[in-house]
Coordinates of C-alpha atoms in Angstrom, one line a residue:
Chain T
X79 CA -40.3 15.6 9.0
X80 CA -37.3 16.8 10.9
X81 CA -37.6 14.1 13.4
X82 CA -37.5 11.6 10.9
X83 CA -34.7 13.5 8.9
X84 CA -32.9 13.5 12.4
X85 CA -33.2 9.7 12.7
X86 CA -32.1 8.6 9.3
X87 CA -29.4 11.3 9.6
X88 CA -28.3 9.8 13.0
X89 CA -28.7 6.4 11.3
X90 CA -26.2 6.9 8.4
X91 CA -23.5 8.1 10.9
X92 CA -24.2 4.5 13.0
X93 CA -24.3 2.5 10.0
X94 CA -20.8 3.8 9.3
X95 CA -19.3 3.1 12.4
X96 CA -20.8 0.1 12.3
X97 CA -20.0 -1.7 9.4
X98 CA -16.4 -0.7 9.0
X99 CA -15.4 -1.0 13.1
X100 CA -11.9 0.4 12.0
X101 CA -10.5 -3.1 10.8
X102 CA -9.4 -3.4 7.6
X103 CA -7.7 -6.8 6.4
X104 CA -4.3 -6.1 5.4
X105 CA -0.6 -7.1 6.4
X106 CA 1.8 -6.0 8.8
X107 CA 5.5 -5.5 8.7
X108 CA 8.0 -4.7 11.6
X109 CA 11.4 -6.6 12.8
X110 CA 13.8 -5.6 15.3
X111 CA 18.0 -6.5 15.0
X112 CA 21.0 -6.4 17.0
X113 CA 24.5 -5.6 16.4
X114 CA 27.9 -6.8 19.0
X115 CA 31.2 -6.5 19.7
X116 CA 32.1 -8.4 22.3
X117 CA 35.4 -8.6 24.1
X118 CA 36.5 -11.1 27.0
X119 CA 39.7 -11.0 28.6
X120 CA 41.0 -13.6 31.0
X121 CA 42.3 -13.8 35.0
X122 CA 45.4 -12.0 33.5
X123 CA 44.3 -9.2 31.5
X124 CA 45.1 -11.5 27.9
X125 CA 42.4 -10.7 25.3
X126 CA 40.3 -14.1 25.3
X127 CA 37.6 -12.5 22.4
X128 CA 37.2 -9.4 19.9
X129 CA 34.4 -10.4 18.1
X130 CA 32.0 -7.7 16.0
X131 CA 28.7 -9.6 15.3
X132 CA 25.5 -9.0 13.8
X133 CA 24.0 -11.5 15.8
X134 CA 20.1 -11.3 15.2
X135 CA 18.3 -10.2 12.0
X136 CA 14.5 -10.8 12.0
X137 CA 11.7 -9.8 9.9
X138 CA 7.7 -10.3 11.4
X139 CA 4.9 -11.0 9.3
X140 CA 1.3 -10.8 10.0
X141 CA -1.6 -11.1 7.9
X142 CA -4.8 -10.2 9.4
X143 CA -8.4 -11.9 7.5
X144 CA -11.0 -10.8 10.2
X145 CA -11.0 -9.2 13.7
X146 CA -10.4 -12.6 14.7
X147 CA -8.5 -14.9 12.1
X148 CA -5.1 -13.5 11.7
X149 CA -1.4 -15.0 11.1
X150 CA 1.9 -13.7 12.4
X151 CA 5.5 -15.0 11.6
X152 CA 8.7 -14.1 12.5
X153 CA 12.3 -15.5 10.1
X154 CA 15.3 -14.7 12.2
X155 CA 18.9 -14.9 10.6
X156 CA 21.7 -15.1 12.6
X157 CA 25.1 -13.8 12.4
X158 CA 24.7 -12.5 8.9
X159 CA 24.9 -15.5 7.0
X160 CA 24.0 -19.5 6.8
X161 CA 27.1 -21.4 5.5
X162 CA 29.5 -24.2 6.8
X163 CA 27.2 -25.2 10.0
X164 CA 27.8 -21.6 11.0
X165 CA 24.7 -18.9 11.2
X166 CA 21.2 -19.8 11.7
X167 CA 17.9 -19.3 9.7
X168 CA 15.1 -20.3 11.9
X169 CA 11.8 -20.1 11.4
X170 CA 10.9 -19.1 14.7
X171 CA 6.7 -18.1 15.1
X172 CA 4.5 -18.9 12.2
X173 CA 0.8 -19.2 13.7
X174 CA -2.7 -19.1 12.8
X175 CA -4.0 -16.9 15.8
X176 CA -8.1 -16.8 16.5
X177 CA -8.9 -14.2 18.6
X178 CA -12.1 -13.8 20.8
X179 CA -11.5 -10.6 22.9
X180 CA -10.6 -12.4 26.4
X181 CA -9.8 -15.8 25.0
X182 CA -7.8 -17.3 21.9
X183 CA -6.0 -19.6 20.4
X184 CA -3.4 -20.1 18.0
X185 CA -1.6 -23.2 16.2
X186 CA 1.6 -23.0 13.7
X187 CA 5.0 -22.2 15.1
X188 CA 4.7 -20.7 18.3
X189 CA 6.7 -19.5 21.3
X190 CA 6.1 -21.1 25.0
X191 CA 5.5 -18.8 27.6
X192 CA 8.8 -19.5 29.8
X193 CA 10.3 -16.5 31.3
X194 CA 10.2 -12.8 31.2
X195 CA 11.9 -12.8 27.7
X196 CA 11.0 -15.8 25.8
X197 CA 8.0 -14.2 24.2
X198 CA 9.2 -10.3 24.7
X199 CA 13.2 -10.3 23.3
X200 CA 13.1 -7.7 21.2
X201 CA 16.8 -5.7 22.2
X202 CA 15.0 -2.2 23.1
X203 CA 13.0 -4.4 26.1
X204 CA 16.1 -6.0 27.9
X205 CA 19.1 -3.9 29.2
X206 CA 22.7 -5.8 28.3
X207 CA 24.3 -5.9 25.0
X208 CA 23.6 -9.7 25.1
X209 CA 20.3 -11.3 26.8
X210 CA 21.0 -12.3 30.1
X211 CA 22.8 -15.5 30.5
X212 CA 20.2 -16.9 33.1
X213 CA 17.5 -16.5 29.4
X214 CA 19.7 -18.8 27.5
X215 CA 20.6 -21.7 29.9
X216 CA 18.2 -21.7 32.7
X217 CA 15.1 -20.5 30.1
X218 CA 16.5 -21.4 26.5
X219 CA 15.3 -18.4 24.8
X220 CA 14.1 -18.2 22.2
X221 CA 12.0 -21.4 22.6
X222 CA 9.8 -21.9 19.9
X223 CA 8.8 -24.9 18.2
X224 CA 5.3 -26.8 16.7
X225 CA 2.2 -26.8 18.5
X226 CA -0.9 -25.1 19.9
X227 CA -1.3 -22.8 22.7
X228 CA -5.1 -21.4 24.1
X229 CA -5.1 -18.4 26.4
X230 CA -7.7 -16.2 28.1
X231 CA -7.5 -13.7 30.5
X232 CA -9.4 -12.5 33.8
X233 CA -9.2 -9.0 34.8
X234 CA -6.1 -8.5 35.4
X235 CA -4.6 -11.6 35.4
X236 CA -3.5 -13.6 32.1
X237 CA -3.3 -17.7 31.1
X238 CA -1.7 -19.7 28.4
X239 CA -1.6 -23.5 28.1
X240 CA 0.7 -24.5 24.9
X241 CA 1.0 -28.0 23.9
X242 CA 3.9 -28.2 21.8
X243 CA 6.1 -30.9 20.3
X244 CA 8.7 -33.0 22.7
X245 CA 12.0 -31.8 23.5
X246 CA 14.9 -33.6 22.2
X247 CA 16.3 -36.2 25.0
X248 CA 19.4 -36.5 23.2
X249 CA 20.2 -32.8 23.1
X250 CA 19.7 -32.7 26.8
X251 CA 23.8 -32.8 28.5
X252 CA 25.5 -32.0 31.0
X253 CA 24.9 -28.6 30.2
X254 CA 21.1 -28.8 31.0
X255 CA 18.1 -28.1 28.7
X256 CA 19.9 -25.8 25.7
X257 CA 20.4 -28.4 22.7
X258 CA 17.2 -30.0 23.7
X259 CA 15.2 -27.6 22.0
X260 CA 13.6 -29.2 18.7
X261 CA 12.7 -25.6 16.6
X262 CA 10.1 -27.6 14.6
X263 CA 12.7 -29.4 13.0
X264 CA 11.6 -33.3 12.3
X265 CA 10.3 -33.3 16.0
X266 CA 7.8 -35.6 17.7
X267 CA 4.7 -35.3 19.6
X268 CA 4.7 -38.8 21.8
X269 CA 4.1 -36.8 25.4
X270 CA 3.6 -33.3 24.2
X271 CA 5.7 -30.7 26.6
X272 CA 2.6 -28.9 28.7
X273 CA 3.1 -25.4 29.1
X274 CA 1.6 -23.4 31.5
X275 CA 1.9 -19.8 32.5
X276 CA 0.0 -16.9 34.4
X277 CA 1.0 -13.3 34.5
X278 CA -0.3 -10.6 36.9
X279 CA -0.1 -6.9 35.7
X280 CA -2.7 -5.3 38.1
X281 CA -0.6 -2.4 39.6
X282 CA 1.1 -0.1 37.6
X283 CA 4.5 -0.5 36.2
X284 CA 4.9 -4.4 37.8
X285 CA 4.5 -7.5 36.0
X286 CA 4.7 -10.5 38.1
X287 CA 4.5 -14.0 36.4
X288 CA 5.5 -18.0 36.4
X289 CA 5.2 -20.9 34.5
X290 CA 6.0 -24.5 34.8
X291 CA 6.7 -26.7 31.5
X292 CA 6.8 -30.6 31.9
X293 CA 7.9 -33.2 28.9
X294 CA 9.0 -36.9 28.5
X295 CA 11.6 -36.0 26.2
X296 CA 12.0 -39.0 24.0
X297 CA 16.1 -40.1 23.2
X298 CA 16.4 -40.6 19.5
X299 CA 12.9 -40.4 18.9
X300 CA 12.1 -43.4 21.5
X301 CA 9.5 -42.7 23.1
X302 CA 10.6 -45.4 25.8
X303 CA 13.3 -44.0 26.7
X304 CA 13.2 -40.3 28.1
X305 CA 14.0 -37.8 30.2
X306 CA 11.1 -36.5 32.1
X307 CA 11.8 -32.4 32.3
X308 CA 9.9 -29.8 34.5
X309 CA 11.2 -26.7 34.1
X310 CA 9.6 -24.0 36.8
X311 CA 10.2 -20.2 36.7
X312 CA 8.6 -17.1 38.0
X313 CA 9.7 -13.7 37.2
X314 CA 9.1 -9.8 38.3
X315 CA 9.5 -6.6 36.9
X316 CA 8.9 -3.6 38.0
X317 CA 9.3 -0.5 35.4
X318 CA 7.4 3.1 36.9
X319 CA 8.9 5.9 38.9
X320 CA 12.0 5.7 36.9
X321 CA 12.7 2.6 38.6
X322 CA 13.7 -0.4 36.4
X323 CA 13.8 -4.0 38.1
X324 CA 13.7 -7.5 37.3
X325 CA 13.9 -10.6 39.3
X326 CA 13.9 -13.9 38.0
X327 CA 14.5 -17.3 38.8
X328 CA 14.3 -21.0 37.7
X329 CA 15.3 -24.4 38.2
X330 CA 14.7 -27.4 36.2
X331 CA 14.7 -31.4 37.2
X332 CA 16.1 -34.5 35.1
X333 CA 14.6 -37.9 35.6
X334 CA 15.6 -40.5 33.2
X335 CA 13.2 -43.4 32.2
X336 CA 14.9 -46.6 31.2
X337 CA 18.3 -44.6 31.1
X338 CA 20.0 -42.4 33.0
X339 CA 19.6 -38.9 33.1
X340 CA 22.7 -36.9 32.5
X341 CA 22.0 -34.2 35.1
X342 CA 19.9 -34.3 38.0
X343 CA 18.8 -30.3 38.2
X344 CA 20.1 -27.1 36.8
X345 CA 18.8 -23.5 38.2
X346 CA 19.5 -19.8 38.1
X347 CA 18.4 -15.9 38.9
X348 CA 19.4 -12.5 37.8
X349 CA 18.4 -9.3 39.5
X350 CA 18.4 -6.0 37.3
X351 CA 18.4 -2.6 39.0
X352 CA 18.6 0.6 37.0
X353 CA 17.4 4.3 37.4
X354 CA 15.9 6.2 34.4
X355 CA 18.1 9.5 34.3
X356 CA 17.2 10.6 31.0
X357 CA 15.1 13.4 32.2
X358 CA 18.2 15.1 33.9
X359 CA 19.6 15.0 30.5
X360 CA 17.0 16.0 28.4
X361 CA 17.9 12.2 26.3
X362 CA 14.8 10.1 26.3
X363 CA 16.0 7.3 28.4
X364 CA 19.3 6.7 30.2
X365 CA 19.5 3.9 32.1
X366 CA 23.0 2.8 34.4
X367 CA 22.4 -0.5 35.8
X368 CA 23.5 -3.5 37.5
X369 CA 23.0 -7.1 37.2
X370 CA 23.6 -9.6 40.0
X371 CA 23.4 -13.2 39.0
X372 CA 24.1 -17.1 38.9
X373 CA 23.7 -19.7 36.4
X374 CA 24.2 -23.0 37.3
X375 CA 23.9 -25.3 34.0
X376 CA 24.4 -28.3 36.4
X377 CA 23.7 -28.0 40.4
X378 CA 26.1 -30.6 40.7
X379 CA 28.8 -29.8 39.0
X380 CA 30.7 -26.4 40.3
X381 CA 32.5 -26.1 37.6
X382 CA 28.8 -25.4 35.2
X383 CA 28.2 -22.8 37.8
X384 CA 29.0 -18.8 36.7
X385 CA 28.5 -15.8 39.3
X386 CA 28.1 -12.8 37.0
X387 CA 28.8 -8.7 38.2
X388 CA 27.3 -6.9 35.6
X389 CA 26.7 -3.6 35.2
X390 CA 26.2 -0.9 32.3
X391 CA 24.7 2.0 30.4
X392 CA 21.5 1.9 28.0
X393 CA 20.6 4.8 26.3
X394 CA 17.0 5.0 24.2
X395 CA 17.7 8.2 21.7
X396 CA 13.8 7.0 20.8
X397 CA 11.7 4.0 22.4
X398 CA 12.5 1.5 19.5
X399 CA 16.3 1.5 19.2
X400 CA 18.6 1.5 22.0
X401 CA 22.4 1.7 22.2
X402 CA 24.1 -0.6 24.6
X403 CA 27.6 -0.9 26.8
X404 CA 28.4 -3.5 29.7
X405 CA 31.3 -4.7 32.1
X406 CA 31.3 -7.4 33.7
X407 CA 33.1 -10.0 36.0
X408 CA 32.0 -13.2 35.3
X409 CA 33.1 -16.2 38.2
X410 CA 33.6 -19.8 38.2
X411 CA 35.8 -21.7 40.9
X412 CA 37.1 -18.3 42.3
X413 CA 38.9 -17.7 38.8
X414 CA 37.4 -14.3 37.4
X415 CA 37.9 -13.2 33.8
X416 CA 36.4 -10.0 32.1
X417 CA 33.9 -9.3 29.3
X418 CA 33.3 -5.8 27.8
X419 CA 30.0 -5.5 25.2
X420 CA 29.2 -2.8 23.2
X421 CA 25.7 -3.0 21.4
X422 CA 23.0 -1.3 19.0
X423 CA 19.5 -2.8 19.3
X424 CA 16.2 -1.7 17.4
X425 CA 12.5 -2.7 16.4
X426 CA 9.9 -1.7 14.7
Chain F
X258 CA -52.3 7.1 -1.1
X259 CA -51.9 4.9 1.7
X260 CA -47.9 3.6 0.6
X261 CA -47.5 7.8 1.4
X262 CA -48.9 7.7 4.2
X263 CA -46.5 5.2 5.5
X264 CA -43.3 6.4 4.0
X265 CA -43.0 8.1 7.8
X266 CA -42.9 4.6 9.6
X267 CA -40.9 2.9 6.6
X268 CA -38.5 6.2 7.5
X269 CA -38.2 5.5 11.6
X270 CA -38.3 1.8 10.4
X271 CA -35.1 2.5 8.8
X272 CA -33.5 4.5 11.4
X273 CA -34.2 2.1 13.6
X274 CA -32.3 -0.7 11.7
X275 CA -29.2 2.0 11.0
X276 CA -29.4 2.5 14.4
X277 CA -29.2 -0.8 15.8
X278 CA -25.9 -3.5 15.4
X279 CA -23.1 -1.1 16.3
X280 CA -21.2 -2.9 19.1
X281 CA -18.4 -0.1 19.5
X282 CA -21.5 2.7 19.3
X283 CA -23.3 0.3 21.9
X284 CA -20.1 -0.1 24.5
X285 CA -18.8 3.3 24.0
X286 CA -22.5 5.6 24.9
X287 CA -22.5 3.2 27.7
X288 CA -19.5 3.7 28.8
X289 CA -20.0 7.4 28.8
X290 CA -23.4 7.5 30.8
X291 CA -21.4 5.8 33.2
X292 CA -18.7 8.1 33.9
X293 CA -21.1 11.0 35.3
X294 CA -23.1 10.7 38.4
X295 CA -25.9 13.3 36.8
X296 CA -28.1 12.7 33.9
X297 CA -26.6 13.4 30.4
X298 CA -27.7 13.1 27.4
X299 CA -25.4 12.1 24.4
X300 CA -25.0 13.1 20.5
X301 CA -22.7 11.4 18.5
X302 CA -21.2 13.5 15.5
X303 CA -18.4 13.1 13.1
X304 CA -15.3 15.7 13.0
X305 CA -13.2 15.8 9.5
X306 CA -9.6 16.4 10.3
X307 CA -8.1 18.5 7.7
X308 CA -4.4 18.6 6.5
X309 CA -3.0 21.4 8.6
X310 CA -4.4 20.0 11.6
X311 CA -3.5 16.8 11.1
X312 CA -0.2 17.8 10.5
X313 CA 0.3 19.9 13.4
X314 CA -0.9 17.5 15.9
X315 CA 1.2 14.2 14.0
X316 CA 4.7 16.4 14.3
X317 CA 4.4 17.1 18.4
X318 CA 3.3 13.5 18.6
X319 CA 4.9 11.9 16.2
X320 CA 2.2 9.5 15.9
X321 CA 0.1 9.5 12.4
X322 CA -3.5 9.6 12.9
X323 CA -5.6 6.4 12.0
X324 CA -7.9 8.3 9.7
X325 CA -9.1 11.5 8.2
X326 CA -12.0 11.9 11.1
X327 CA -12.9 10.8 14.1
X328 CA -16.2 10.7 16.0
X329 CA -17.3 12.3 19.2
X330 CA -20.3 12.6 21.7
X331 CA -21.5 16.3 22.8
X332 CA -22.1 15.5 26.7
X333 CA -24.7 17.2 28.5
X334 CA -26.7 18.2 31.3
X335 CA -30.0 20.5 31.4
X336 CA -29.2 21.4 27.8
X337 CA -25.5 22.4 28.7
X338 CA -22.7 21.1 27.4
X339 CA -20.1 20.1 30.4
X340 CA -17.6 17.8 28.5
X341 CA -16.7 16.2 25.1
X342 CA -15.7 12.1 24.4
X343 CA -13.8 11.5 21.4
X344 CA -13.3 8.3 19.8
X345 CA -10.1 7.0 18.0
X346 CA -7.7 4.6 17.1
X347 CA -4.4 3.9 17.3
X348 CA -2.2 1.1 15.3
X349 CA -1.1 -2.0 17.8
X350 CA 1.3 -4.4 16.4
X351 CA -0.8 -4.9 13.6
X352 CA -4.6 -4.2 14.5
X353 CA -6.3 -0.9 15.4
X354 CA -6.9 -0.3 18.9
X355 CA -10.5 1.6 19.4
X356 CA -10.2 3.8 22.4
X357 CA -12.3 7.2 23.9
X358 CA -11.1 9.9 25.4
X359 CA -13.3 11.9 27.5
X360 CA -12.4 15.8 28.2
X361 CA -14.0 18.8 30.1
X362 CA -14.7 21.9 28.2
X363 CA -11.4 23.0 29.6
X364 CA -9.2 20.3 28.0
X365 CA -8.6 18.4 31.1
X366 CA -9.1 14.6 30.8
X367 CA -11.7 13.0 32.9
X368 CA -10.9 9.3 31.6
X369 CA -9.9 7.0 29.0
X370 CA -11.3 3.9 28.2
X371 CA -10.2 1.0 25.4
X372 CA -13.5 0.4 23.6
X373 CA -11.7 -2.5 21.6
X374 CA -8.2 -4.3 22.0
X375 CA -8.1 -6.8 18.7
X376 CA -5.0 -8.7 19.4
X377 CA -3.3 -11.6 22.1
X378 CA -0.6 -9.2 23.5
X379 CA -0.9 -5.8 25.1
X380 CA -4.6 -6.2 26.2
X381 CA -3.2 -4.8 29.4
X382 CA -3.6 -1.4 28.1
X383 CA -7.2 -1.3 29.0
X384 CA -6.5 -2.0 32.5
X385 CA -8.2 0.7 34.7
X386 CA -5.6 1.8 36.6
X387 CA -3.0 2.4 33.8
X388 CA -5.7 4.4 32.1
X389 CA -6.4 6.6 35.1
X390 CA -3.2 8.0 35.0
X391 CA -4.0 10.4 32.0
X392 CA -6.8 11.9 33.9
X393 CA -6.4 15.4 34.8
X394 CA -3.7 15.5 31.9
X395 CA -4.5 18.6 29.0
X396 CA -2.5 19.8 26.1
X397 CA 0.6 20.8 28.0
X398 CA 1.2 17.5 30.1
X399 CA 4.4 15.3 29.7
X400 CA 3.3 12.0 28.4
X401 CA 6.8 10.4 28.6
X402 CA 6.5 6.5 29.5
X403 CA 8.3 5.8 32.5
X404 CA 8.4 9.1 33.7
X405 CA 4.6 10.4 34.1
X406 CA 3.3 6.9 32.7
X407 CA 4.3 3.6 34.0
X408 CA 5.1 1.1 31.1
X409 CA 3.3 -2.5 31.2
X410 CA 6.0 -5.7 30.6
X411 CA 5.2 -7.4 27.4
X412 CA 2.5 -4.2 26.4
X413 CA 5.5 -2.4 24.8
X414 CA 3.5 -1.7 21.7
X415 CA 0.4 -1.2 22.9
X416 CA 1.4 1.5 25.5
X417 CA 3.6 4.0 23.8
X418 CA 1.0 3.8 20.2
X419 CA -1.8 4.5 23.2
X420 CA 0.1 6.7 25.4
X421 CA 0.6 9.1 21.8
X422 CA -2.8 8.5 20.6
X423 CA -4.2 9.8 24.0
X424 CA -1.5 12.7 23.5
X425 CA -2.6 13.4 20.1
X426 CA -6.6 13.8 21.6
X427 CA -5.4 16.3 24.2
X428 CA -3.3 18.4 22.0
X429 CA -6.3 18.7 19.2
X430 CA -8.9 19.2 21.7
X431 CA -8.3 23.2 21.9
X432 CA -7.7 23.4 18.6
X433 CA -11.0 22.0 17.4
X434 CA -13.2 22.9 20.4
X435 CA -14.6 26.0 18.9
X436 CA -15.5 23.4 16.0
X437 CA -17.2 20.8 17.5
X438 CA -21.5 21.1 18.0

């Protein structure tokens, strides 16, 4: 009799570990902001900007059915308010995700994997006031728009293919890639931009990664005349030891078919170094740092081409909200001007 | 007479079936044979967490516990207890995240293991060698990311809700090891 009372007794315990497995459906709520005063001053010292901006305001979403079937969303706001072709309200992620342990896939609104902060630009996880400028010309971050995306990964090393809708040929300039972005809005799906990414985080603290994103970007919606796009990147980042370092670079290429493209290549790289001395002050995280980098919007045009000298202090108080100061000298054709950022950042 | 006489089998029958199906039970006891190079033998038990406890544990952490009780596995050898695993979870961006902790009767942490990662980012928490670097740690280890433990790009989540819920295992251990069967 006790045996038996053992094995029912043991039984009940499985059975409950069993049948709920710790999910339970339900929603999830978190966001993350970012507040910035920016100044600039030019070659002579003259104030150029003195601007105070709540630049991003975003709420996430998720809704989770099953272990698998779940949906996550994101609404950003930009600079407080929408009025006067001033402010943004994007939409930015709004997916159906299935998830299968080492493989998934999701379809909705969803975010290409293009650079280091693309899919991870939440203000606590980069180090300026501002993203790097490299993350809004060379990789137009945040790029999101329509489309699906299947990923898997084996041990330690992680793929994505997305298939999303075309870029925007006529948004593509001088100024490279940028206005080409369609955000989901009345965009087409003639070519389909390919997306595809790996990421490497086998050894401790580094992160190494690349991707390389090709589209016939139809002008006005033609799909016989385009501009074909490849956009290749790789990107590394090492955070351990107190040690904080990024690399990354990319380059894109402009081929025009049946018209003429209106730049032939831009590219770009920033390198981040920092040191974590927050243990010497008893303050979470305190990061000095300095940025080297270029960003050429258009390799053939010096004047699109920007040398920045950046360097700064990030303080964490706690993980999820970081406060924020920069200097730096920013370069084109040998005339320098100034920029001084102050910042708050903070998710949840 | 005879239905008595099998109410015994109907029993075991029944144990059997509440036995079986448990995926997490299934990975986890395997996972814990597997960490010892001498034959154990497993018991899994339940532990209810009471207020107090909870309470003292959440506030050095400050990390909220996922429930009111957890489960853990008596390990032993030759009838002797030589270390504890105890299962948990810990909130990602929006799914648990089902993870073990194994201890030696002294506190010290022999390994870590994610049982079950539900979401597309942050898997890389389960990566071996991030999780080896909380063996050895007890009660009075500093668990600061970037300092003791390396962070994981595009894991932000993942790591510091794991890093605490790993924390919150080896700070409870003493004070429920006189407790536990």
């Amino acid at each position: 009799m006790k045996t038996i009372f053992t094995i029912v007794f043991f039984g009940i315990i499985n059975m409950a570990i069993a049948q709920d497995e710790f999910f339970q459906p339900g929603s999830t709520i978190g966001g993350y902001g970012e507040l910035h005063w920016n100044k600039a001053s030019n070659a002579d010292g003259e104030s150029t900007k003195n601007t105070m901006d709540f630049h991003r305001f975003i709420i996430y979403y998720g809704y989770n059915w099953t272990e698998k079937w779940s949906f996550k969303s994101e609404v950003e706001l930009e600079h407080n308010f929408v009025a006067d072709a001033k402010g943004e309200l994007e939409l930015e992620q709004a997916f159906v995700n299935y998830h299968a342990g080492n493989w998934g896939f999701q379809g909705g609104v969803i975010l290409p994997t293009a650079g280091l902060l693309n899919e991870y630009h939440e203000p606590p996880l980069f180090l300026s006031v501002e993203r790097p400028v490299y993350s809004k010309y060379i990789i137009p971050t945040t790029w999101f728009g329509n489309g699906f995306a299947f990923y898997g990964n084996i041990s330690d090393f992680k793929f994505r293919l997305a298939l999303m809708e075309d870029l925007e040929g006529e948004g593509i300039s001088s100024d490279g890639i940028r206005d080409g972005r369609g955000k989901g809005f009345e965009t087409t799906g003639y070519n389909l931009l390919k997306n595809i990414s790996v990421a490497y985080t086998g050894i401790n603290g580094l992160r190494l990664g690349g991707s390389l994103s090709m589209n016939d970007a139809p002008y006005d919606n033609d799909a016989d005349t385009s501009i074909s796009v490849q956009l290749v990147e790789v990107n590394a980042k090492y955070t351990a030891n107190n040690i904080y370092a990024v690399l990354e670079y990319g380059t894109s290429s402009f081929t025009g078919n049946n018209m003429d493209a209106p730049l032939k290549s831009s590219s770009g790289y920033y390198l981040d170094l920092g040191y974590d001395i927050g243990g010497m002050f008893n303050c979470n995280k305190l990061i000095p740092w300095l940025r080297v980098s270029n960003v050429s919007k258009n390799d053939d045009d010096i004047s699109k081409q920007t040398d920045y000298l950046r360097f700064g202090l990030t303080w964490w108080p706690i993980n999820d909200v970081a406060f924020k100061t920069d200097f730096a000298n920013v370069t084109v054709e040998d005339n320098t001007t100034t920029e001084f950022n102050l910042g708050i950042g903070y998710k949840f | 007479m005879i239905i008595n006489k099998l109410i015994p089998f109907y029993l075991i029958l029944l144990g059997g079936f509440l036995s079986g199906g448990s995926p997490i039970r299934d990975a986890t006891e395997k996972y814990i044979i597997s960490q010892f190079d001498v034959d154990v033998s497993i018991n899994m038990h339940t532990l209810k967490l009471d207020t107090e406890l909870k309470a003292l544990v959440q506030n050095r952490v400050k990390q909220r516990f996922y429930r009111d009780e957890l489960y853990y596995w008596t390990i032993s050898n030759n009838d002797t207890t030589i270390a504890y695993a105890i299962m948990d979870n810990v909130l990602g961006k929006s799914m648990p995240i089902t993870f073990l902790v194994i201890v030696e009767i002294d506190g010290r942490i022999i390994n870590s293991e994610v049982i079950k990662y539900r979401e597309a980012y942050g898997g890389e928490v389960g990566n071996k060698n991030w999780l080896a670097q909380f063996t050895h740690f007890s009660d009075t280890s500093d668990f600061k990311l970037g300092k003791n433990i390396d962070g994981i790009s595009g894991a932000t989540i993942s790591v510091n809700s794991l890093s605490k819920g790993i924390q919150k295992i080896a700070i409870l251990f003493p004070l429920i090891k006189d407790k536990l069967n």
